[in-house]
Each structure stands twice: as C-alpha cells, then as structure tokens.
Amino acid sequence: MIGDKKVVYSAVQPTGVITLGNYLGALKNWVKLSEEYLSIFSIADLHALTVRQVPAEYRERALSFYAQYIACGLDPEKSIMYFQSHVHEHAELAWILNCFTYIGELSRMTQFKDKSAKHQDNINAGLLDYPVLMAADILLYQADYVPVGVDQKQHLELTRDIAIRFNNAYSPTFTVPEPYIGQAGSKIFSLQDPTKKMSKSDPDANATISIIDSADLIMKKFKRAVTDSDSFVSYDEEKKPGVSNLLTILSCITGKSIDTLVNEFEGKGYADFKQTVGECVCEELKPVREKYNELINNKDYLYSLIKQGAESAHFIAQKTLRKVYKKVGLTQI
Ligand code: ATP
Ligand code: LTN
C-alpha cells in the first residue's frame, strides 16, 4: 500500500524476445491491473546480468523491451515504468535482505537449479541470490499484488517469508505481497516441445512467438507447431500437450472456455485448428507490432519516459530504504 492505494508491481528481464507466453502469462494482466491500481513495472536489467550479456546488444534490447511494454498497452503516464538499474535502492535493499535469507532457501529454488544446470560454466553467486534481488524489487514499493506466470510463484513465496521475517524482527515495515496469477495463461508451452514452457531465451525460434513477429512468421510457426498423431481437437495435458497448449492460447485470446472451443472444432482437423489459432494471435498482436514500430524510431521520447519513470520510482524506493536502514540500526546523518 502507498497512502490509500493498493500497489501492483512486476518486472521482466531483458533477455531474448518478449514471447506470447510472457504476454499472456504476465503483460496482459499488467495492463488489466494497471487500470485499477497504482502500478509499477520495471525492466529487470540487473537480474539478467546473472547470465553473460553482450553489452551493446543488451542496451538495445532493454530499450526495445521498454517500447514493447508500451506497445502492449501500458501507459507510462499512468503507470511508473523504469529500469531497475536506474534506482540504486534495489541493490542496497537486496544486501540488507540477504542478511535475512538462508542459503538453504535459495538453493532449493527451482529456477536456481534449472539455470545452474543450463549454465554450468557460470554458476555465479548472482544466480543463487537472484530471488533476494527480486524480493527487494517488490518490497521497496510496498506491493500488494505481483502479476507473474506460475513459474515465479516460488520466488513470491520466498519474498513473503523474507518480508514476514523482517516485520517480525522489527515492526511492520513491508507490505506482504500476493502473487496474481491469471488463470488460463499462467503457463504457455513451447510450440516445438509442448512439455517445456515457452521461454524467452529458447534458441529454437520456431518454439516461441515473439510479440513483434510479422503475421507471416506467426502463421508459419503455428503451422509447424507440434501436435500429435490423432486428428481431433480435445484438451488433455498429458496425452495431447501440443493441442492443449494451442487451446489454452486460443482461450486466453478469445475469452472463450476450452469446452466451447473443443465443441467449435468438432469434426475439424488440425490444419483448420492451427490456422484459426494463428489468425487469432496475428489479430491480437497486430496493434502491438504497429505501436512498437512507431515507438522504437522515437528514441528521444523513450529516453524521456525512462528518465521520468526512474525519478518516480526513486521517490518511493528511497522512502522505504530509509525506513529499513533506521530499523536495522544504521546511523542516520
Ligand atoms: P528466460 O527464458 O530468459 O528465463 P522467461 O521466458 O522465463 O525468460 P521471464 O523474464 O523469466 O521470462 O518472465 C517474465 C514474466 O513472464 C514472468 O512473470 C513469468 O512468470 C512470465 N512467463 C514466462 N514464461 C511464461 C510462459 N511460458 N507462460 C506464462 N507466463 C510466462
Ligand atoms: N524474476 C522474474 C522477473 C522479475 C520480477 C521481479 C517479477 C524480477 N523482479 C519483481 C515480479 C516482480 C522472472 O524471472 N520472470
């Protein structure tokens, strides 16, 4: 809470491309929530340094992500939108919270286990500490709700534990946040291996849809999407993960229930089904792509928004950090 307003906070790391999974699992919900709450969204550019980045590309990508946030419907005049690295309080609060987090808790995190298996040559301390920085992001802004995909639920639970631990050790300091996980789009799967989540950094371009892919490319990717050897549309996550994933995507976009969609496709084959899913996704993403193309050519405008976002975020963050420093007994001057 800030004043009498409930706060929504979320972030995405600027890695790979923003996918249909990120859009349906997170960004679409951000837009919805931003109409009702004080909303703060960041580009988690410190987080993504846990994996090696090429500096010049990284800078470009972060800017592109910011433009994509706006293209998805977020309004920088209504929500606070900024880069994590522009608000130094994130790193500072993370340090304090490190002293309230146990190594055992961090080493149990699924994302840590997955990422360390994937980057065996670079299992750095940042990878382990990642959820503490995420807790700092959220707690700095006294967030009530954190809209994320289901894969981030575990990090949210840890954030809550850290907040409660700190509040109990001193006095109520942090709002204890709740995850906001939209039902249908909480997990969208890869188009090539529907047992794996659709991931921003998947090296197989056919496995993901970028939210700024051209219509042609989107149609091609859906045509190539892995299904199964049956020829009827029905929902069964275990036996028909590919078809079920396409049904989820279609349901998220059209707002129709899975049952309604299954009825609509009765007697129709996979070719028709994939064509419809592809067309619906193209239709949904057309305005996003158009708005993005307009924005990305106006860099001065984007930088002015980013600066304004950093100032607004900093104003809130420094208040919380000052309170925390005082509570733990650091000398105030
Ligand atoms: P990476 O592959 O680089 O780890 P990612 O695709 O998992 O990235 P994140 O930056 O970790 O993306 O996530 C951004 C937001 O999108 C988070 O809220 C996350 O929960 C959500 N999200 C990511 N992938 C999916 C998915 N496949 N389905 C639904 N939501 C998703
Ligand atoms: N860890 C998240 C990205 C992220 C985030 C956050 C999400 C960083 N800070 C704060 C919500 C709130 C991820 O990997 N998807």
CSV table of C-alpha atoms and ligand atoms in Angstrom, one decimal:
chain,number,residue,atom,x,y,z
A,1,MET,CA,0.0,0.0,0.0
A,2,ILE,CA,1.1,3.5,-0.7
A,3,GLY,CA,-1.2,6.0,1.1
A,4,ASP,CA,-4.6,4.6,0.5
A,5,LYS,CA,-3.7,2.9,-2.8
A,6,LYS,CA,-3.0,-0.7,-3.5
A,7,VAL,CA,0.1,-1.3,-5.4
A,8,VAL,CA,0.9,-3.7,-8.3
A,9,TYR,CA,4.5,-4.4,-9.1
A,10,SER,CA,6.1,-6.6,-11.8
A,11,ALA,CA,9.1,-6.9,-14.0
A,12,VAL,CA,10.6,-8.9,-16.9
A,13,GLN,CA,14.3,-9.5,-17.5
A,14,PRO,CA,15.5,-8.1,-20.8
A,15,THR,CA,16.7,-11.4,-22.2
A,16,GLY,CA,15.7,-13.0,-25.6
A,17,VAL,CA,12.5,-11.7,-27.0
A,18,ILE,CA,9.2,-11.0,-25.3
A,19,THR,CA,7.1,-14.0,-26.1
A,20,LEU,CA,3.4,-14.9,-26.4
A,21,GLY,CA,4.0,-16.7,-23.1
A,22,ASN,CA,5.2,-13.6,-21.3
A,23,TYR,CA,2.3,-11.6,-22.9
A,24,LEU,CA,-0.5,-14.0,-21.9
A,25,GLY,CA,1.1,-15.0,-18.6
A,26,ALA,CA,2.2,-11.6,-17.4
A,27,LEU,CA,1.9,-8.5,-19.6
A,28,LYS,CA,-1.8,-8.8,-20.5
A,29,ASN,CA,-2.6,-9.0,-16.8
A,30,TRP,CA,-0.4,-6.0,-16.1
A,31,VAL,CA,-2.4,-3.9,-18.5
A,32,LYS,CA,-5.7,-5.0,-16.8
A,33,LEU,CA,-4.4,-4.3,-13.3
A,34,SER,CA,-2.9,-1.0,-14.2
A,35,GLU,CA,-6.4,0.3,-14.9
A,36,GLU,CA,-7.3,-0.2,-11.2
A,37,TYR,CA,-4.1,0.1,-9.1
A,38,LEU,CA,-1.0,2.2,-8.6
A,39,SER,CA,1.1,0.2,-11.0
A,40,ILE,CA,4.9,0.0,-11.2
A,41,PHE,CA,6.7,-2.0,-13.9
A,42,SER,CA,10.4,-2.4,-14.4
A,43,ILE,CA,12.9,-3.8,-16.8
A,44,ALA,CA,14.9,-6.1,-14.5
A,45,ASP,CA,18.2,-5.3,-16.1
A,46,LEU,CA,20.3,-6.1,-13.0
A,47,HIS,CA,18.6,-9.5,-12.8
A,48,ALA,CA,19.6,-10.5,-16.3
A,49,LEU,CA,23.3,-9.9,-15.6
A,50,THR,CA,23.3,-13.3,-13.8
A,51,VAL,CA,23.8,-14.6,-17.4
A,52,ARG,CA,26.5,-13.1,-19.7
A,53,GLN,CA,25.2,-10.4,-22.0
A,54,VAL,CA,26.9,-8.7,-24.9
A,55,PRO,CA,26.9,-5.0,-23.7
A,56,ALA,CA,25.8,-3.2,-26.9
A,57,GLU,CA,23.1,-5.7,-27.7
A,58,TYR,CA,21.9,-5.7,-24.1
A,59,ARG,CA,21.5,-1.9,-24.1
A,60,GLU,CA,19.4,-2.1,-27.3
A,61,ARG,CA,17.3,-5.0,-26.0
A,62,ALA,CA,16.4,-3.2,-22.8
A,63,LEU,CA,15.2,-0.2,-24.8
A,64,SER,CA,13.3,-2.4,-27.1
A,65,PHE,CA,11.6,-4.2,-24.2
A,66,TYR,CA,10.5,-0.8,-22.7
A,67,ALA,CA,8.9,0.1,-26.1
A,68,GLN,CA,7.2,-3.3,-26.1
A,69,TYR,CA,5.7,-2.7,-22.6
A,70,ILE,CA,4.1,0.4,-24.0
A,71,ALA,CA,3.1,-1.3,-27.2
A,72,CYS,CA,1.3,-3.9,-25.2
A,73,GLY,CA,-1.0,-1.2,-23.8
A,74,LEU,CA,0.8,0.1,-20.7
A,75,ASP,CA,0.6,3.8,-20.3
A,76,PRO,CA,3.8,5.5,-18.9
A,77,GLU,CA,1.7,8.5,-17.9
A,78,LYS,CA,-0.5,6.3,-15.7
A,79,SER,CA,2.0,3.6,-14.5
A,80,ILE,CA,5.5,4.0,-13.3
A,81,MET,CA,7.8,2.3,-15.8
A,82,TYR,CA,11.5,2.3,-15.3
A,83,PHE,CA,14.8,0.4,-15.5
A,84,GLN,CA,15.8,-1.4,-12.3
A,85,SER,CA,19.4,-0.3,-12.6
A,86,HIS,CA,18.4,3.4,-12.5
A,87,VAL,CA,17.1,3.1,-8.9
A,88,HIS,CA,20.1,2.2,-6.7
A,89,GLU,CA,17.9,1.3,-3.8
A,90,HIS,CA,17.2,-2.1,-5.3
A,91,ALA,CA,20.8,-3.3,-4.9
A,92,GLU,CA,21.0,-1.7,-1.4
A,93,LEU,CA,17.9,-3.3,-0.1
A,94,ALA,CA,18.9,-6.6,-1.6
A,95,TRP,CA,22.0,-6.5,0.6
A,96,ILE,CA,20.0,-6.0,3.8
A,97,LEU,CA,17.6,-8.7,2.8
A,98,ASN,CA,20.5,-11.1,2.1
A,99,CYS,CA,21.1,-11.0,5.8
A,100,PHE,CA,17.5,-12.2,6.4
A,101,THR,CA,17.6,-15.1,3.9
A,102,TYR,CA,19.1,-18.5,4.3
A,103,ILE,CA,21.3,-20.3,1.8
A,104,GLY,CA,19.1,-23.4,2.2
A,105,GLU,CA,16.1,-21.4,1.0
A,106,LEU,CA,17.9,-20.1,-2.1
A,107,SER,CA,19.5,-23.4,-3.1
A,108,ARG,CA,16.0,-25.0,-3.1
A,109,MET,CA,14.6,-22.6,-5.7
A,110,THR,CA,13.6,-24.4,-8.9
A,111,GLN,CA,14.8,-21.6,-11.2
A,112,PHE,CA,18.3,-21.7,-9.5
A,113,LYS,CA,18.5,-25.5,-10.1
A,114,ASP,CA,17.4,-25.1,-13.7
A,115,LYS,CA,19.7,-22.2,-14.5
A,116,SER,CA,22.7,-23.7,-12.9
A,117,ALA,CA,22.2,-26.9,-14.9
A,118,LYS,CA,21.9,-24.8,-18.0
A,119,HIS,CA,25.0,-22.6,-17.3
A,120,GLN,CA,27.3,-25.0,-15.7
A,121,ASP,CA,30.4,-22.9,-16.6
A,122,ASN,CA,29.0,-19.9,-14.8
A,123,ILE,CA,27.1,-20.8,-11.6
A,124,ASN,CA,27.7,-17.4,-10.1
A,125,ALA,CA,26.6,-16.0,-6.7
A,126,GLY,CA,24.1,-13.8,-8.5
A,127,LEU,CA,22.2,-16.8,-9.8
A,128,LEU,CA,21.7,-18.0,-6.2
A,129,ASP,CA,20.9,-14.6,-4.9
A,130,TYR,CA,18.5,-13.7,-7.7
A,131,PRO,CA,15.3,-14.2,-5.6
A,132,VAL,CA,16.6,-11.8,-2.9
A,133,LEU,CA,17.0,-9.0,-5.5
A,134,MET,CA,13.5,-9.8,-6.7
A,135,ALA,CA,12.2,-9.6,-3.1
A,136,ALA,CA,13.9,-6.2,-2.9
A,137,ASP,CA,12.2,-5.0,-6.1
A,138,ILE,CA,8.8,-5.9,-4.7
A,139,LEU,CA,9.2,-4.8,-1.1
A,140,LEU,CA,10.7,-1.4,-1.9
A,141,TYR,CA,7.4,-0.4,-3.5
A,142,GLN,CA,5.2,-2.0,-0.8
A,143,ALA,CA,3.5,-4.0,-3.5
A,144,ASP,CA,0.2,-5.7,-2.7
A,145,TYR,CA,-0.1,-7.8,-5.9
A,146,VAL,CA,2.6,-9.2,-8.2
A,147,PRO,CA,1.3,-10.4,-11.5
A,148,VAL,CA,3.5,-13.2,-12.8
A,149,GLY,CA,3.3,-16.6,-14.5
A,150,VAL,CA,3.1,-19.7,-12.3
A,151,ASP,CA,6.9,-20.3,-12.7
A,152,GLN,CA,7.5,-17.3,-10.4
A,153,LYS,CA,5.2,-18.4,-7.6
A,154,GLN,CA,8.1,-20.0,-5.6
A,155,HIS,CA,10.0,-16.7,-5.7
A,156,LEU,CA,7.0,-14.9,-4.5
A,157,GLU,CA,6.6,-17.2,-1.5
A,158,LEU,CA,10.2,-16.6,-0.6
A,159,THR,CA,9.6,-12.8,-0.8
A,160,ARG,CA,6.6,-13.2,1.5
A,161,ASP,CA,8.7,-15.2,4.0
A,162,ILE,CA,11.5,-12.6,4.0
A,163,ALA,CA,9.0,-9.7,4.5
A,164,ILE,CA,7.3,-11.5,7.4
A,165,ARG,CA,10.7,-12.4,8.9
A,166,PHE,CA,11.8,-8.7,8.8
A,167,ASN,CA,8.4,-7.4,10.0
A,168,ASN,CA,8.6,-9.8,13.0
A,169,ALA,CA,12.2,-9.0,13.8
A,170,TYR,CA,11.5,-5.2,14.0
A,171,SER,CA,7.9,-3.9,13.4
A,172,PRO,CA,5.6,-3.8,10.4
A,173,THR,CA,7.8,-2.4,7.6
A,174,PHE,CA,6.9,-4.2,4.4
A,175,THR,CA,3.6,-5.0,2.8
A,176,VAL,CA,3.4,-8.8,2.4
A,177,PRO,CA,2.7,-9.2,-1.3
A,178,GLU,CA,0.4,-11.7,-3.0
A,179,PRO,CA,1.1,-13.3,-6.4
A,180,TYR,CA,-1.5,-12.5,-9.0
A,181,ILE,CA,-1.6,-15.5,-11.4
A,182,GLY,CA,-4.1,-15.2,-14.2
A,183,GLN,CA,-5.9,-18.5,-14.7
A,184,ALA,CA,-5.6,-19.5,-18.3
A,185,GLY,CA,-2.3,-18.0,-19.4
A,186,SER,CA,-0.3,-18.9,-16.3
A,187,LYS,CA,1.8,-21.3,-18.4
A,188,ILE,CA,2.1,-21.3,-22.1
A,189,PHE,CA,4.3,-24.1,-23.5
A,190,SER,CA,6.8,-24.3,-26.3
A,191,LEU,CA,5.4,-24.8,-29.8
A,192,GLN,CA,8.1,-27.3,-30.6
A,193,ASP,CA,8.3,-29.2,-27.3
A,194,PRO,CA,4.9,-28.7,-25.5
A,195,THR,CA,6.2,-30.3,-22.3
A,196,LYS,CA,8.5,-27.3,-21.8
A,197,LYS,CA,7.4,-23.7,-21.0
A,198,MET,CA,7.6,-21.2,-23.8
A,199,SER,CA,10.8,-19.4,-22.8
A,200,LYS,CA,12.2,-16.0,-23.9
A,201,SER,CA,15.7,-17.4,-24.3
A,202,ASP,CA,14.8,-20.6,-26.2
A,203,PRO,CA,17.4,-20.8,-29.0
A,204,ASP,CA,14.8,-22.6,-31.3
A,205,ALA,CA,13.0,-19.6,-32.9
A,206,ASN,CA,10.1,-21.9,-34.0
A,207,ALA,CA,9.4,-22.8,-30.4
A,208,THR,CA,8.3,-19.2,-29.4
A,209,ILE,CA,6.2,-16.4,-30.9
A,210,SER,CA,7.7,-13.0,-30.3
A,211,ILE,CA,5.0,-10.4,-29.7
A,212,ILE,CA,6.6,-8.3,-32.6
A,213,ASP,CA,6.9,-11.2,-35.1
A,214,SER,CA,5.3,-10.5,-38.5
A,215,ALA,CA,2.0,-12.0,-39.4
A,216,ASP,CA,3.6,-14.3,-41.9
A,217,LEU,CA,6.1,-15.6,-39.4
A,218,ILE,CA,3.4,-16.2,-36.8
A,219,MET,CA,1.3,-18.2,-39.3
A,220,LYS,CA,4.4,-20.3,-40.2
A,221,LYS,CA,5.2,-21.1,-36.6
A,222,PHE,CA,1.7,-22.2,-35.8
A,223,LYS,CA,1.6,-24.4,-38.9
A,224,ARG,CA,4.8,-26.1,-37.7
A,225,ALA,CA,3.6,-26.4,-34.1
A,226,VAL,CA,4.0,-29.9,-32.7
A,227,THR,CA,0.6,-31.7,-32.1
A,228,ASP,CA,0.2,-35.5,-32.1
A,229,SER,CA,-0.8,-38.3,-34.4
A,230,ASP,CA,-4.6,-38.1,-33.6
A,231,SER,CA,-6.7,-35.8,-35.7
A,232,PHE,CA,-9.3,-34.5,-33.3
A,233,VAL,CA,-9.1,-31.4,-31.1
A,234,SER,CA,-9.5,-32.1,-27.4
A,235,TYR,CA,-7.9,-31.0,-24.1
A,236,ASP,CA,-5.6,-33.5,-22.4
A,237,GLU,CA,-2.4,-32.0,-20.9
A,238,GLU,CA,-0.8,-35.4,-20.5
A,239,LYS,CA,-1.7,-37.2,-23.8
A,240,LYS,CA,-2.2,-34.1,-26.1
A,241,PRO,CA,0.1,-31.4,-24.7
A,242,GLY,CA,0.6,-29.7,-28.1
A,243,VAL,CA,-3.1,-29.4,-28.9
A,244,SER,CA,-3.9,-28.5,-25.3
A,245,ASN,CA,-1.4,-25.6,-25.4
A,246,LEU,CA,-2.9,-24.3,-28.6
A,247,LEU,CA,-6.4,-24.5,-27.0
A,248,THR,CA,-5.1,-22.5,-24.0
A,249,ILE,CA,-3.6,-19.8,-26.3
A,250,LEU,CA,-6.9,-19.6,-28.2
A,251,SER,CA,-8.9,-19.5,-25.0
A,252,CYS,CA,-6.8,-16.7,-23.5
A,253,ILE,CA,-7.2,-14.6,-26.6
A,254,THR,CA,-10.8,-15.1,-27.4
A,255,GLY,CA,-12.0,-15.3,-23.8
A,256,LYS,CA,-14.0,-18.5,-24.7
A,257,SER,CA,-13.8,-21.5,-22.5
A,258,ILE,CA,-11.8,-24.6,-23.5
A,259,ASP,CA,-15.1,-26.6,-23.7
A,260,THR,CA,-16.7,-24.1,-26.1
A,261,LEU,CA,-13.6,-24.2,-28.3
A,262,VAL,CA,-13.5,-28.0,-28.3
A,263,ASN,CA,-17.1,-28.0,-29.4
A,264,GLU,CA,-16.4,-25.5,-32.2
A,265,PHE,CA,-13.7,-27.7,-33.6
A,266,GLU,CA,-15.6,-30.9,-33.5
A,267,GLY,CA,-15.1,-32.7,-36.8
A,268,LYS,CA,-12.4,-30.4,-38.0
A,269,GLY,CA,-8.7,-31.4,-38.4
A,270,TYR,CA,-5.5,-29.9,-37.1
A,271,ALA,CA,-4.9,-27.8,-40.2
A,272,ASP,CA,-8.1,-25.7,-39.7
A,273,PHE,CA,-7.4,-25.5,-36.0
A,274,LYS,CA,-3.9,-24.3,-36.3
A,275,GLN,CA,-5.0,-21.8,-39.0
A,276,THR,CA,-7.6,-20.3,-36.6
A,277,VAL,CA,-5.2,-20.1,-33.7
A,278,GLY,CA,-2.6,-18.4,-35.9
A,279,GLU,CA,-5.1,-15.9,-37.2
A,280,CYS,CA,-6.3,-15.0,-33.7
A,281,VAL,CA,-2.8,-14.5,-32.5
A,282,CYS,CA,-2.0,-12.3,-35.5
A,283,GLU,CA,-5.1,-10.2,-34.9
A,284,GLU,CA,-4.2,-9.8,-31.2
A,285,LEU,CA,-0.6,-8.8,-31.9
A,286,LYS,CA,-1.1,-6.6,-34.9
A,287,PRO,CA,-1.6,-3.4,-32.9
A,288,VAL,CA,1.3,-4.3,-30.6
A,289,ARG,CA,3.6,-4.6,-33.6
A,290,GLU,CA,2.4,-1.4,-35.2
A,291,LYS,CA,2.7,0.6,-32.0
A,292,TYR,CA,6.2,-0.9,-31.4
A,293,ASN,CA,7.4,0.1,-34.8
A,294,GLU,CA,6.3,3.6,-34.3
A,295,LEU,CA,7.9,3.9,-30.8
A,296,ILE,CA,11.2,2.3,-31.5
A,297,ASN,CA,12.0,5.0,-34.1
A,298,ASN,CA,11.5,7.7,-31.5
A,299,LYS,CA,14.3,7.0,-29.1
A,300,ASP,CA,14.4,10.5,-27.5
A,301,TYR,CA,10.8,10.2,-26.5
A,302,LEU,CA,11.5,6.7,-25.0
A,303,TYR,CA,14.5,8.0,-23.0
A,304,SER,CA,12.5,10.9,-21.7
A,305,LEU,CA,9.9,8.5,-20.4
A,306,ILE,CA,12.5,6.2,-18.9
A,307,LYS,CA,14.1,9.2,-17.0
A,308,GLN,CA,10.7,10.3,-15.7
A,309,GLY,CA,10.0,6.7,-14.6
A,310,ALA,CA,13.3,6.4,-12.8
A,311,GLU,CA,12.5,9.6,-10.8
A,312,SER,CA,9.0,8.5,-9.8
A,313,ALA,CA,10.3,5.0,-8.8
A,314,HIS,CA,13.3,6.5,-6.9
A,315,PHE,CA,11.0,8.7,-4.8
A,316,ILE,CA,9.1,5.7,-3.5
A,317,ALA,CA,12.1,3.5,-3.1
A,318,GLN,CA,14.2,5.9,-1.1
A,319,LYS,CA,11.4,6.3,1.5
A,320,THR,CA,11.2,2.5,2.1
A,321,LEU,CA,15.0,2.1,2.2
A,322,ARG,CA,15.4,5.0,4.7
A,323,LYS,CA,12.9,3.3,6.9
A,324,VAL,CA,14.7,0.0,6.7
A,325,TYR,CA,18.1,1.5,7.4
A,326,LYS,CA,16.7,3.1,10.5
A,327,LYS,CA,15.1,-0.1,11.7
A,328,VAL,CA,18.2,-2.2,11.4
A,329,GLY,CA,20.2,0.5,13.4
A,330,LEU,CA,22.3,2.1,10.7
A,331,THR,CA,23.3,5.6,11.7
A,332,GLN,CA,21.3,8.3,10.0
A,333,ILE,CA,23.0,11.6,9.1
B,1,ATP,P1,14.0,-16.9,-19.6
B,1,ATP,O1,13.8,-17.9,-20.6
B,1,ATP,O2,15.1,-15.8,-20.1
B,1,ATP,O3,14.3,-17.3,-18.3
B,1,ATP,P2,11.2,-16.4,-19.4
B,1,ATP,O4,10.6,-16.6,-20.7
B,1,ATP,O5,11.0,-17.4,-18.3
B,1,ATP,O6,12.7,-16.0,-19.6
B,1,ATP,P3,10.9,-14.2,-17.6
B,1,ATP,O7,11.6,-12.9,-17.7
B,1,ATP,O8,11.5,-15.1,-16.6
B,1,ATP,O9,10.7,-15.0,-18.9
B,1,ATP,O10,9.4,-13.9,-17.2
B,1,ATP,C1,8.7,-12.8,-17.5
B,1,ATP,C2,7.3,-13.0,-17.0
B,1,ATP,O11,6.6,-13.8,-17.9
B,1,ATP,C3,7.2,-13.7,-15.6
B,1,ATP,O12,6.1,-13.1,-14.9
B,1,ATP,C4,6.9,-15.1,-16.0
B,1,ATP,O13,6.2,-15.8,-14.9
B,1,ATP,C5,6.0,-15.0,-17.2
B,1,ATP,N1,6.2,-16.1,-18.1
B,1,ATP,C6,7.4,-16.6,-18.6
B,1,ATP,N2,7.2,-17.6,-19.4
B,1,ATP,C7,5.9,-17.9,-19.4
B,1,ATP,C8,5.1,-18.9,-20.0
B,1,ATP,N3,5.6,-19.8,-20.8
B,1,ATP,N4,3.7,-18.8,-19.8
B,1,ATP,C9,3.2,-17.9,-19.0
B,1,ATP,N5,3.9,-17.0,-18.3
B,1,ATP,C10,5.2,-16.9,-18.5
B,2,LTN,N1,12.3,-13.0,-11.7
B,2,LTN,C1,11.3,-12.6,-12.6
B,2,LTN,C2,11.5,-11.2,-13.2
B,2,LTN,C3,11.4,-10.3,-12.0
B,2,LTN,C4,10.2,-9.9,-11.3
B,2,LTN,C5,10.6,-9.0,-10.3
B,2,LTN,C6,8.9,-10.3,-11.4
B,2,LTN,C7,12.4,-9.6,-11.5
B,2,LTN,N2,12.0,-8.8,-10.5
B,2,LTN,C8,9.7,-8.5,-9.4
B,2,LTN,C9,8.0,-9.8,-10.5
B,2,LTN,C10,8.4,-8.9,-9.5
B,2,LTN,C11,11.4,-13.6,-13.8
B,2,LTN,O1,12.4,-14.2,-13.9
B,2,LTN,N3,10.4,-13.7,-14.5
